[in-house]
Short mmCIF file of C-alpha atoms in Angstrom, two decimals:
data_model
loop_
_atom_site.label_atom_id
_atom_site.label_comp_id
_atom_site.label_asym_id
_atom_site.label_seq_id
_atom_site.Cartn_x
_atom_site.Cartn_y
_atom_site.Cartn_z
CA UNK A 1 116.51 56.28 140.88
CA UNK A 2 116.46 56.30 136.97
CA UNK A 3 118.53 59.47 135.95
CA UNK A 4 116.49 61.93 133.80
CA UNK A 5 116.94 62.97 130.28
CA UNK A 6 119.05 65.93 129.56
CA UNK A 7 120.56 67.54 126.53
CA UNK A 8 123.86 66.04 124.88
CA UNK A 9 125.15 69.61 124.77
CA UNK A 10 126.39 72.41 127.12
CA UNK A 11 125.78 75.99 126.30
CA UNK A 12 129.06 78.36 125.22
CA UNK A 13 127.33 81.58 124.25
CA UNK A 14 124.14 83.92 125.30
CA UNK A 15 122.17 86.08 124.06
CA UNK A 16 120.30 88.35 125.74
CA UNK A 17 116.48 89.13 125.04
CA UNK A 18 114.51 92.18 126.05
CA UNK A 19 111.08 91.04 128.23
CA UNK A 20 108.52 93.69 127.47
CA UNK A 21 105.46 94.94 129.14
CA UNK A 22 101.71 94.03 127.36
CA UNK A 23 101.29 97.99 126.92
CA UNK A 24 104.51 98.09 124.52
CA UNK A 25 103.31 95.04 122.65
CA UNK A 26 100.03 96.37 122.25
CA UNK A 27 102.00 99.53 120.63
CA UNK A 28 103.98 97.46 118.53
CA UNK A 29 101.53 95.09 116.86
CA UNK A 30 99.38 98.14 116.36
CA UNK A 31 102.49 99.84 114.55
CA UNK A 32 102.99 96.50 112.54
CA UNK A 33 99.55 96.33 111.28
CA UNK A 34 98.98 93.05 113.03
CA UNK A 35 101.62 91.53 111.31
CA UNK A 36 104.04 89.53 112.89
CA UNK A 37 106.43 89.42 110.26
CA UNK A 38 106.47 93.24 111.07
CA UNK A 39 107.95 93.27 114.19
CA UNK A 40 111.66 94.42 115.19
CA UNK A 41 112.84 91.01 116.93
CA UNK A 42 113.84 92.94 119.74
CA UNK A 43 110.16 92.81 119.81
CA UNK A 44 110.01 89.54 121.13
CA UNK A 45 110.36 87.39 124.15
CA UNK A 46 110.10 84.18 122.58
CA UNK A 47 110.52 83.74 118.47
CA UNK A 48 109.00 80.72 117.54
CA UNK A 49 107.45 82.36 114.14
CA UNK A 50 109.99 79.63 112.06
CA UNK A 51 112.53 77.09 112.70
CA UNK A 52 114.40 78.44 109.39
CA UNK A 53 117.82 79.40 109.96
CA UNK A 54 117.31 80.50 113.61
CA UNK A 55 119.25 77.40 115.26
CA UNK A 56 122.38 77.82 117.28
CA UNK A 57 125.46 75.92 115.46
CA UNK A 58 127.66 73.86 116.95
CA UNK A 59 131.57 74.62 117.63
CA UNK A 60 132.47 72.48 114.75
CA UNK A 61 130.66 74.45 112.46
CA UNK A 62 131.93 77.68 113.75
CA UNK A 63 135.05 76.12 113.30
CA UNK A 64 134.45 75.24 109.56
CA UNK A 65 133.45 78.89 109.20
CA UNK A 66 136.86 79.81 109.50
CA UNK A 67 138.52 77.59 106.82
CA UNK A 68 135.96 79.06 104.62
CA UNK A 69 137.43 78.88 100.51
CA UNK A 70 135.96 82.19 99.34
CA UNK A 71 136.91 81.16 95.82
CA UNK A 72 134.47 82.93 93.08
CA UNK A 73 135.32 79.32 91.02
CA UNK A 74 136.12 75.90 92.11
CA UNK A 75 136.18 76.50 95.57
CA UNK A 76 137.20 73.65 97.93
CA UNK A 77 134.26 74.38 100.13
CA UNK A 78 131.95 73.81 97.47
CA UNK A 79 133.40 70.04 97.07
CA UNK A 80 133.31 69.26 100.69
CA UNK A 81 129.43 69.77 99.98
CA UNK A 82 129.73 68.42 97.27
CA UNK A 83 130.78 65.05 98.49
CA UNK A 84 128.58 65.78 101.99
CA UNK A 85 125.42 65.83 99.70
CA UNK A 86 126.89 62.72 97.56
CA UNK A 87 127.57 60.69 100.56
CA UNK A 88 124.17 61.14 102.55
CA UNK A 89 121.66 61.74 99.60
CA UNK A 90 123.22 59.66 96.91
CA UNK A 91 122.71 62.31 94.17
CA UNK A 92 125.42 62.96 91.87
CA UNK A 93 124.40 66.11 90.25
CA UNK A 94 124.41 69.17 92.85
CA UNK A 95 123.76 73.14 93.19
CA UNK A 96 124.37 74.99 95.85
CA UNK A 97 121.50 77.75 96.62
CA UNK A 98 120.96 80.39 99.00
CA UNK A 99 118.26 78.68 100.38
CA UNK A 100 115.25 76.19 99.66
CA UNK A 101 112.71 79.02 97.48
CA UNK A 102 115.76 79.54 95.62
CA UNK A 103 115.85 75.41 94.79
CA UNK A 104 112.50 75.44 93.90
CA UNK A 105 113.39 78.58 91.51
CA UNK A 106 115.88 77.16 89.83
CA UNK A 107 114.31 73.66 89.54
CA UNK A 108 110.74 74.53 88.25
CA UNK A 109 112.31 76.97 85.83
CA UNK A 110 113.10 74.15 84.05
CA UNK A 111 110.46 71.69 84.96
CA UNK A 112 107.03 73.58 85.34
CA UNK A 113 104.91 75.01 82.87
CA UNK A 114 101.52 77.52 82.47
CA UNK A 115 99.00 74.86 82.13
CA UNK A 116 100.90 71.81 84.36
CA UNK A 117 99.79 70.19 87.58
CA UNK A 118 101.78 69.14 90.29
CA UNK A 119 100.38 66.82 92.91
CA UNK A 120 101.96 66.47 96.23
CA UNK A 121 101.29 66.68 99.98
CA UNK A 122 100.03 69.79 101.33
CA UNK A 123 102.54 71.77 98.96
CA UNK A 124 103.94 75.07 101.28
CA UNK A 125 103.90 78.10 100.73
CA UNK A 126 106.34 78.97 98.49
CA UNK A 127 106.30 75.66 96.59
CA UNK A 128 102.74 76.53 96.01
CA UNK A 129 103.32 80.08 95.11
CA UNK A 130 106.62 79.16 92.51
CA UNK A 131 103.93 76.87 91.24
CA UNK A 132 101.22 79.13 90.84
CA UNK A 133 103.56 81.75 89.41
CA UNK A 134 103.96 79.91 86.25
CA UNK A 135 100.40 79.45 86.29
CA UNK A 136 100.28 75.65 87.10
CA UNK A 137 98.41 74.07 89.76
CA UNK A 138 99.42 72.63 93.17
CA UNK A 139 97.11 69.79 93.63
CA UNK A 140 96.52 67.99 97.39
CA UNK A 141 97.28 64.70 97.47
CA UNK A 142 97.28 64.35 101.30
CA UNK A 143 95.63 61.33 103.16
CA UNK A 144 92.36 62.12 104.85
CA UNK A 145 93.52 61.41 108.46
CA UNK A 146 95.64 64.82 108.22
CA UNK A 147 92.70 66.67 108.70
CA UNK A 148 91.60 64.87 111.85
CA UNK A 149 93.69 67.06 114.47
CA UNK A 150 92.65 64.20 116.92
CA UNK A 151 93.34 61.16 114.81
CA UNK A 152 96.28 59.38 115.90
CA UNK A 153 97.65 57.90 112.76
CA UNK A 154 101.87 57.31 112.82
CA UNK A 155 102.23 59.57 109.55
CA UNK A 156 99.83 62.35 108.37
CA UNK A 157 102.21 63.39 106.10
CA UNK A 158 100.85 60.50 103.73
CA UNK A 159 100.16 61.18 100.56
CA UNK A 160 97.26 58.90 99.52
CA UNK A 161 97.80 56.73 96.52
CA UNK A 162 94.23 56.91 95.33
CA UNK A 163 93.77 60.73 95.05
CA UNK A 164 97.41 60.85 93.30
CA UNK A 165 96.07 58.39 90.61
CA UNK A 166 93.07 60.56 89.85
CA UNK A 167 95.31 63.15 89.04
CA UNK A 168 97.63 60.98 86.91
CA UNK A 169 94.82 59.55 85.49
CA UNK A 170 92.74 62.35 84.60
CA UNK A 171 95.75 64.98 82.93
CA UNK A 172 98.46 63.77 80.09
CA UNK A 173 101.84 62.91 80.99
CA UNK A 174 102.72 66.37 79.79
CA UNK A 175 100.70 68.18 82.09
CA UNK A 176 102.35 66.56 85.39
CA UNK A 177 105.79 67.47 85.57
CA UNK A 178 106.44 66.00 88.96
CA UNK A 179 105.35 64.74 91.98
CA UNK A 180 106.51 66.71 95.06
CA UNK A 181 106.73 65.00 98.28
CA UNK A 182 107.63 67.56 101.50
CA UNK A 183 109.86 65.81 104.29
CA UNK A 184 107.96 66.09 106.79
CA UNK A 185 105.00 67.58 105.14
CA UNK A 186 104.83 71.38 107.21
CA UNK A 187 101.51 72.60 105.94
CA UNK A 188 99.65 68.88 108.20
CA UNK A 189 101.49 69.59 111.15
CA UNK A 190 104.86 68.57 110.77
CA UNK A 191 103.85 65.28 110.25
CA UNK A 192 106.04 62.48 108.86
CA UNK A 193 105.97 60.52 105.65
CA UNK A 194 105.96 56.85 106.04
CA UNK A 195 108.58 54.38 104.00
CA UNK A 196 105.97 52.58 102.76
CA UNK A 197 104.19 55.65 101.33
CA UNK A 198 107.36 56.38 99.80
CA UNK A 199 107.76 53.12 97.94
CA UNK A 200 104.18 53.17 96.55
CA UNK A 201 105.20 56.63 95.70
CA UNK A 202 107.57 55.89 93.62
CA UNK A 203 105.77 53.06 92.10
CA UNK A 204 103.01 54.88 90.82
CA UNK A 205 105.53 57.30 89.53
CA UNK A 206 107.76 54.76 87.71
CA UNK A 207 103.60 53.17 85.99
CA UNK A 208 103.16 56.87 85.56
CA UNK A 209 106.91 58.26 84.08
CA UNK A 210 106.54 60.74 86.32
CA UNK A 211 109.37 62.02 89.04
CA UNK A 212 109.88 62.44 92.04
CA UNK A 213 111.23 64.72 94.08
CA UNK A 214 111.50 65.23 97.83
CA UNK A 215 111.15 68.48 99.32
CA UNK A 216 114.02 67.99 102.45
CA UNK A 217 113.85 70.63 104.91
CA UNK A 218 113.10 68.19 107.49
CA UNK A 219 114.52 64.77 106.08
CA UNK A 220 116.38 63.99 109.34
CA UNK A 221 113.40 64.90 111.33
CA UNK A 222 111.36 62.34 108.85
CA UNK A 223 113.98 59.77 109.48
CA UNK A 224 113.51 60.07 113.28
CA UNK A 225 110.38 59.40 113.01
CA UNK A 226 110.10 56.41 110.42
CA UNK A 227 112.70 54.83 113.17
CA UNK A 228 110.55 55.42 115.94
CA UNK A 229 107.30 54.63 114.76
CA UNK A 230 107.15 52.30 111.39
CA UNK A 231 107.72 48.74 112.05
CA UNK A 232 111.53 47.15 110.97
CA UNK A 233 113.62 50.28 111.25
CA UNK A 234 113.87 50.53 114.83
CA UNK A 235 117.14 49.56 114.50
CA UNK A 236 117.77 50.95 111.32
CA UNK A 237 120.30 53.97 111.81
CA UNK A 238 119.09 57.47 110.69
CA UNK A 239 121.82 57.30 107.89
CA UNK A 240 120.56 54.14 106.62
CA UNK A 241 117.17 55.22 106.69
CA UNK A 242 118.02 58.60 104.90
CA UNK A 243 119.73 56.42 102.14
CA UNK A 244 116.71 54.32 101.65
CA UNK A 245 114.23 57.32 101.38
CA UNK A 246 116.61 58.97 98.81
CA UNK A 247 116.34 55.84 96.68
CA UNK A 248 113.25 56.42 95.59
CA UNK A 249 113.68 60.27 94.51
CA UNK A 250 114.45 61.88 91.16
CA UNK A 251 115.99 64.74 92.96
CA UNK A 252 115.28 67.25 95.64
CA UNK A 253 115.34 70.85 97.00
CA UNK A 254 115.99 71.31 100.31
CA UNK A 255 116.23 74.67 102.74
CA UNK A 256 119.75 74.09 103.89
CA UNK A 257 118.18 76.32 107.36
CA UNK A 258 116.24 73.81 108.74
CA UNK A 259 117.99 70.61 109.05
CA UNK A 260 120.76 71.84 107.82
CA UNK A 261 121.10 73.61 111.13
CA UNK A 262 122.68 76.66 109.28
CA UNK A 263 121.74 80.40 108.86
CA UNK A 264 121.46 80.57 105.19
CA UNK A 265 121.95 77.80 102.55
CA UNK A 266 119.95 75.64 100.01
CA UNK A 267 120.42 72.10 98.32
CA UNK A 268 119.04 71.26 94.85
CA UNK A 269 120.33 67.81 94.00
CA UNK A 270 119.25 65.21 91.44
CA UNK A 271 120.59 62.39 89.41
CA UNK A 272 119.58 63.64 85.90
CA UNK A 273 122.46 65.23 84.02
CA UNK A 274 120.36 66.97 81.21
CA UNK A 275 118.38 67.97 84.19
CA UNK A 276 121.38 69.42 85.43
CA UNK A 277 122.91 71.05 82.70
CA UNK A 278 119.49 73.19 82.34
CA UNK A 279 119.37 74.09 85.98
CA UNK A 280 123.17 75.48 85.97
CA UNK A 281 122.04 78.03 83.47
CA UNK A 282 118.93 79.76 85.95
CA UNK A 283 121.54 79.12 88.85
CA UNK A 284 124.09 81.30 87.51
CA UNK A 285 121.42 83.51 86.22
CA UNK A 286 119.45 83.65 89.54
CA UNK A 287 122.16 82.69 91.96
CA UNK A 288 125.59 82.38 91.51
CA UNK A 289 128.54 80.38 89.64
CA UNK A 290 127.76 76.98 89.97
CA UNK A 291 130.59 76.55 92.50
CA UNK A 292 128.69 78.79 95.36
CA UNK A 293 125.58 79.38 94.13
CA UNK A 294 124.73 82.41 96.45
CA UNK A 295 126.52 80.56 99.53
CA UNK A 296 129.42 82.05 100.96
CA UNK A 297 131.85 79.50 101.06
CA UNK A 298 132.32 79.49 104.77
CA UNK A 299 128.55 78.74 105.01
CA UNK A 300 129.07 75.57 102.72
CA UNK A 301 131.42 74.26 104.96
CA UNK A 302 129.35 74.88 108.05
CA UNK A 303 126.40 73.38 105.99
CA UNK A 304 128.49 69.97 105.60
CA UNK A 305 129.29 69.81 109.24
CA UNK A 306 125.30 70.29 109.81
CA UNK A 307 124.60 67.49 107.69
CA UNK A 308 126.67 65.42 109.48
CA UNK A 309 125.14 66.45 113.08
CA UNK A 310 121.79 66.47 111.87
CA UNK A 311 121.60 62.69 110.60
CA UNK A 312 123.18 61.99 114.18
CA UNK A 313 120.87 60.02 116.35
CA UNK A 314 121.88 61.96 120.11
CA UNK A 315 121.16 65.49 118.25
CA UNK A 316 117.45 64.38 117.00
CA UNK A 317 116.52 62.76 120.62
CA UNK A 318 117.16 66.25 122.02
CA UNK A 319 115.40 67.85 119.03
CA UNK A 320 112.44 66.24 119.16
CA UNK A 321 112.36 66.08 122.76
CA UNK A 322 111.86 69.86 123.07
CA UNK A 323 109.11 69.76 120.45
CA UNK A 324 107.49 67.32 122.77
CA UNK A 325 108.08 68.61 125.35
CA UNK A 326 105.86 71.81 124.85
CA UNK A 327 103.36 69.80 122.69
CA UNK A 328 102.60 67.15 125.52
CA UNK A 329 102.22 70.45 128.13
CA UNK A 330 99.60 72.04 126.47
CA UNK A 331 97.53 68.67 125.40
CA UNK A 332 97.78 68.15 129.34
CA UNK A 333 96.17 71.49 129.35
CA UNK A 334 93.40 70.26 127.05
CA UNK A 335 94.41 72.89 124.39
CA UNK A 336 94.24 71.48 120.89
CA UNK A 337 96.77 70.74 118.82
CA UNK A 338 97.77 68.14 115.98
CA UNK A 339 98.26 65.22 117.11
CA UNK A 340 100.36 62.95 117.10
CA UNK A 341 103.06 65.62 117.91
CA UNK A 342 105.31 66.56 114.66
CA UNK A 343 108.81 67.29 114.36
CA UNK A 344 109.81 70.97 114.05
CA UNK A 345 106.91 72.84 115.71
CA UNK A 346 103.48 72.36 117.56
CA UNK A 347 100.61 72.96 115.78
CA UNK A 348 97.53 74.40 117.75
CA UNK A 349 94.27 73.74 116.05
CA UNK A 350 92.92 77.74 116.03
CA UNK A 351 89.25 76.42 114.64
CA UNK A 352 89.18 74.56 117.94
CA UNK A 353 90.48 77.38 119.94
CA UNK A 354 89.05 80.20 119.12
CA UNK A 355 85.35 78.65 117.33
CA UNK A 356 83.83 82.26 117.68
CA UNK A 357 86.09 84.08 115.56
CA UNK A 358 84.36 83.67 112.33
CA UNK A 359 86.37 81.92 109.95
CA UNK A 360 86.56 85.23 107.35
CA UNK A 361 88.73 86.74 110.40
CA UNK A 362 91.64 84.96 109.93
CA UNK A 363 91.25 83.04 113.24
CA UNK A 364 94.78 81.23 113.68
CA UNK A 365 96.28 84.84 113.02
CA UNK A 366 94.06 86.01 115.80
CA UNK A 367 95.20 83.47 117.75
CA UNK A 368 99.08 84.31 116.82
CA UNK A 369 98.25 88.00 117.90
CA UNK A 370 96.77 87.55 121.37
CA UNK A 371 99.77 85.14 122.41
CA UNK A 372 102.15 87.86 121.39
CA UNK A 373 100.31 90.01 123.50
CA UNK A 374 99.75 87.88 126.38
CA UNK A 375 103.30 86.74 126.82
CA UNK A 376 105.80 88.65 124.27
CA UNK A 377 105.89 84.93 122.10
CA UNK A 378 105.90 85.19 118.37
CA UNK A 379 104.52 82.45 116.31
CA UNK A 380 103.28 81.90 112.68
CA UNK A 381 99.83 81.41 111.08
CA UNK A 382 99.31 78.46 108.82
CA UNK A 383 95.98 78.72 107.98
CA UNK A 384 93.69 81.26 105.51
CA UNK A 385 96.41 83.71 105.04
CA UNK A 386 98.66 81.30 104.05
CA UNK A 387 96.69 79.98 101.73
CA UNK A 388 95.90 83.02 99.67
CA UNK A 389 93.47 83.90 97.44
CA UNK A 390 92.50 81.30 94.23
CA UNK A 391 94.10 82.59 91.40
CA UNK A 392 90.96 81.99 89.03
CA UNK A 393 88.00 83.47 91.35
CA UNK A 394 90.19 85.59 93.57
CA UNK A 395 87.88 84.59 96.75
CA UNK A 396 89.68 83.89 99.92
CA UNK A 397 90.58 79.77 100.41
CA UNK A 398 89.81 78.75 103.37
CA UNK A 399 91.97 75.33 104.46
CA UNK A 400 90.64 72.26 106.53
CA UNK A 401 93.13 73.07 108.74
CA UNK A 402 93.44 76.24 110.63
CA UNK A 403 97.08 76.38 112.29
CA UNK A 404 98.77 78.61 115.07
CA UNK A 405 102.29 77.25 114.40
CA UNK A 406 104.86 77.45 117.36
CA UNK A 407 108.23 76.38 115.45
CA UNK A 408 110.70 75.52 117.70
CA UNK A 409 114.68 76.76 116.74
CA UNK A 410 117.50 74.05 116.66
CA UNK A 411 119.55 74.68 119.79
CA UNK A 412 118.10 78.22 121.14
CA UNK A 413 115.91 77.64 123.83
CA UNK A 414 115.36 76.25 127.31
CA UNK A 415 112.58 73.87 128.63
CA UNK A 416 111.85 77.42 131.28
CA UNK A 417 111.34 79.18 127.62
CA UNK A 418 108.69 76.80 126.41
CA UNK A 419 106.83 76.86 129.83
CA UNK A 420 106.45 80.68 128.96
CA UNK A 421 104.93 79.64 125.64
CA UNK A 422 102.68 77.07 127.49
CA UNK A 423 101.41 79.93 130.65
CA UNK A 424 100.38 82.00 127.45
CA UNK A 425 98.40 80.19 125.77
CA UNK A 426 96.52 78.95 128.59
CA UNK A 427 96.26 82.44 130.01
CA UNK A 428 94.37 82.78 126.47
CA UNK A 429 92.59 79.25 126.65
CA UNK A 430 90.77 80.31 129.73
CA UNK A 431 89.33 83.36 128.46
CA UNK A 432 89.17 82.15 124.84
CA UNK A 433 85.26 82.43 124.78
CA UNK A 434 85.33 86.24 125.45
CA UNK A 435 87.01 86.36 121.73
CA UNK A 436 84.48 86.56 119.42
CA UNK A 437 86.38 89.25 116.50
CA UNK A 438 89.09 88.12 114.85
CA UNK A 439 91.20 90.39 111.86
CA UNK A 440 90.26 91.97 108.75
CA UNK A 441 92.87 92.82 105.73
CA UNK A 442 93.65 96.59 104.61
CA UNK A 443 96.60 95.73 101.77
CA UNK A 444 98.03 92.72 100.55
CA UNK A 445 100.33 91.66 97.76
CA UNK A 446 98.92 89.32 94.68
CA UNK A 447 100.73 86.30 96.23
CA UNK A 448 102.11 85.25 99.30
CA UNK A 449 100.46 87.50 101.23
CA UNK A 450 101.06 86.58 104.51
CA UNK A 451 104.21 88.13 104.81
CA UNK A 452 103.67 91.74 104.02
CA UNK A 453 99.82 91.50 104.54
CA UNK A 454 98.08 94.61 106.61
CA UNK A 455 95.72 94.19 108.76
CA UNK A 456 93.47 95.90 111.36
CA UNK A 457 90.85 94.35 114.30
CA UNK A 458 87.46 93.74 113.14
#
C-alpha cells in the first residue's frame, strides 16, 4: 500500500477559536453593516478573508526574531535582507517597506503621473487604486481565457501580447511609465504567469523602452506552478526558476506577508540606481530610514528566513496541496469555481452561484455573507466592490469576473478546517435558488471601498 501524502511539518503551538451559533452571526454581520472587514475575528470560525500576513512561521523564524538588530541606522538585520533579496531576486538596489501598498507608494511616487497609463494583468486593488490616485489609468492587459471560469488553460495569469501593444501603440512613451506584471495575477484567480509570457513581456518592453516590474506577492507560488505545468522546467528547481523570472524585471514590489510567510513586511527592489536614489527620499518620508523602512528589525530577519522556506520545494507541495485540496472538494460538488485551481485561494464563480441576485447587488459579497452565516467562515469578495466606481462617470464597474475568494493562510489550518468551508458552501449550493436579493450600499469612501463600505439587504 502506497503511503499517503502528509505535511512536512508537525504542529508546536494552538490557538484556540470560538465556534458560534448562526443567531450570533446573524447579530454580528448585522452590527458590521454586512461588512466582513467589520467583524471582531473572534467573530470567526474559519478566516479565509486573505492569505496576507496570517501564516504560522516556522521555529527558525521565531528564532531569528530574537537576534533582532533594532538599530535606527545600519542595522545588521537590514543586510541579512539585504543580501536575502540580492541572492534570490538578483536586484542590487533594495528598500525595506512595511508591506507591499507601501512598495507601490514609494515606487509610483516616483514613476506615475496624472495623465499616464499603466498596462498590466488584472492590476489589484491597491495597485489600481495608487494608480488611480495620481489620476493615471490601470489598463487590462489579461488574456481572454481568464474570463472563462471553465477554460482549462495552464496560466490565466497571461497577459496577452496583442492587447499590451495597442496600448503601447496607441499612447507616447511618456504616457506609459511601466508595465506591471502581478505574480500570480490575484484579481483571475490566482492564476500563474507563464515563462514564456514573461519573455515576450519583456521583449515588447525592451521594442517599447518601457519597464518592467513584477508585482511578487506570490512569486514562489508562480514558480511552483511554471515547474509543474510549462514544459522544460520540471526539473528546474524553484530557485532557478525564480532567478530566471527575475531576469526579465526592471524591479519589483512585493507584500513581504504573503510569500514571505511573515506578519508584516514589504520588498521594493530594482536594479536602477537613479531609480533608487529617488525612491529613498518618499521611503524615509513615508516609511522609515532606509535601513528599516517601517520593519522592525526582528521582522527583517524573520522575513529572510521566509524567503528561504518559501522558495523550498517540500514547503510549496504542502502549500498548494491544501489549496487543492478544498478546490478539488467543492468542483466534486459541482460548485463553480476557477479553474484550473490557483495558488493562494479558491475562487468560486458567484455569477454562477448565485445567477438570481441581480448583478447591481453585489452578488459575490452576497455570497461571502451567507457562508459566514451558514458556517462561521469568513472570506473576501473580488468582484463589483472591489472594483469601485470609474473615476470619470462615477457609475458602478461591474467585472467579467464575479469572485467569492476563500484565501487559504500559510501554515494555519487543517484538512478537517477546509471540510467545514466545503459543508458550507454546499449547505448554500443546495438552496442557492431560494436567493434571489443580494446587498445594497448605505456609505462608502471615494476609493477602495470595499473595506470600510456599509451596506444593508436589499
Amino acid at each position: 500500500m502506497d503511503l499517503p501524502f502528509a505535511e512536512n511539518y508537525k504542529i508546536k503551538m494552538v490557538e484556540p477559536i470560538y465556534r458560534s451559533t448562526r443567531e450570533e452571526r446573524e447579530k454580528w454581520i448585522d452590527q458590521a453593516h454586512y461588512n466582513l472587514f467589520n467583524l471582531k475575528s473572534e467573530q470567526v470560525f474559519v478566516d479565509l478573508l486573505t492569505d496576507s500576513g496570517t501564516g504560522a512561521m516556522s521555529d527558525r523564524q521565531w528564532a531569528a526574531l530574537m537576534t533582532g538588530d533594532e538599530s535606527y541606522a545600519g542595522s545588521s538585520s537590514y543586510y541579512h535582507l539585504k543580501d536575502k533579496v540580492k541572492e534570490i531576486f538578483g536586484f542590487d538596489y533594495f528598500l525595506p517597506v512595511h508591506q507591499g501598498r507601501a512598495a507601490e507608494n514609494v515606487l509610483f511616487s516616483v514613476l506615475v503621473k496624472d495623465g499616464q497609463f499603466v498596462p498590466g494583468n488584472s492590476h489589484f486593488d491597491t495597485t489600481k487604486g495608487h494608480i488611480e490616485f495620481r489620476k493615471a489609468t490601470a489598463v487590462d492587459c489579461t488574456i481572454d481565457e481568464a474570463f472563462d471560469t471553465n477554460g482549462m488553460h495552464p496560466f490565466k495569469g497571461n497577459i496577452d501580447i496583442g492587447k499590451l501593444t495597442a496600448v503601447l501603440e496607441k499612447h507616447p512613451r511618456e504616457q506609459v511609465p511601466m508595465i506591471i506584471v502581478t505574480l500570480t495575477c490575484n484579481s483571475s484567480g490566482g492564476q500563474p504567469v507563464s515563462m514564456e509570457n514573461l519573455r515576450e513581456i519583456r521583449q515588447v518592453a525592451d521594442q517599447y523602452q518601457i519597464p518592467m516590474i513584477f508585482d511578487s506577492a506570490r512569486f514562489a507560488e508562480n514558480a511552483w506552478f511554471i515547474q509543474s505545468r510549462e514544459p522544460g522546467y520540471q526539473n528546474r528547481s524553484i530557485r532557478e526558476i525564480v532567478s530566471e523570472m527575475y531576469q526579465y524585471a526592471d524591479g519589483m514590489t512585493m507584500s513581504s506577508k504573503k510569500d514571505g510567510i511573515v506578519n508584516i513586511g514589504g520588498i521594493l527592489a530594482m536594479r536602477s540606481k537613479d531609480w533608487y536614489e529617488q525612491a529613498s527620499v518618499y521611503n524615509i518620508l513615508f516609511e522609515g530610514f532606509v535601513t528599516y523602512g517601517g520593519m522592525a528589525g526582528r521582522d527583517m530577519n524573520a522575513l529572510a528566513i521566509g524567503l528561504d522556506e518559501v522558495t523550498s520545494g517540500a514547503y510549496l507541495e504542502n502549500r498548494i496541496r491544501q489549496v487543492h485540496y478544498l478546490g478539488n472538494k467543492l468542483i466534486e460538488l459541482g460548485i463553480p469555481v476557477q479553474k484550473p485551481l490557483g495558488g493562494h485561494a479558491v475562487f468560486v464563480d458567484a455569477k454562477r452561484f448565485l445567477n438570481r441576485v441581480p448583478k447591481e447587488e453585489f452578488v459575490a459579497q452576497t455570497l461571502a455573507v451567507e457562508l459566514y452565516l451558514e458556517a462561521g467562515v469568513r472570506g473576501v469578495e473580488v468582484g463589483t466592490l472591489l472594483a469601485d466606481r470609474d473615476p470619470q462617470s462615477k457609475e458602478n464597474r461591474y467585472p467579467q469576473l464575479e469572485f467569492l475568494r476563500l484565501a487559504i493562510p500559510r501554515r494555519t489550518y487543517t484538512n478537517n478546517h477546509m471540510d467545514v468551508v466545503v459543508a458550507g458552501l454546499k449547505n448554500i449550493f443546495d438552496r442557492r435558488n431560494s436567493i434571489t436579493r443580494g446587498l445594497m450600499i448605505l456609505e462608502e469612501a471615494p476609493i477602495m471601498r470595499h473595506f470600510t463600505v456599509k451596506l444593508q439587504r436589499n
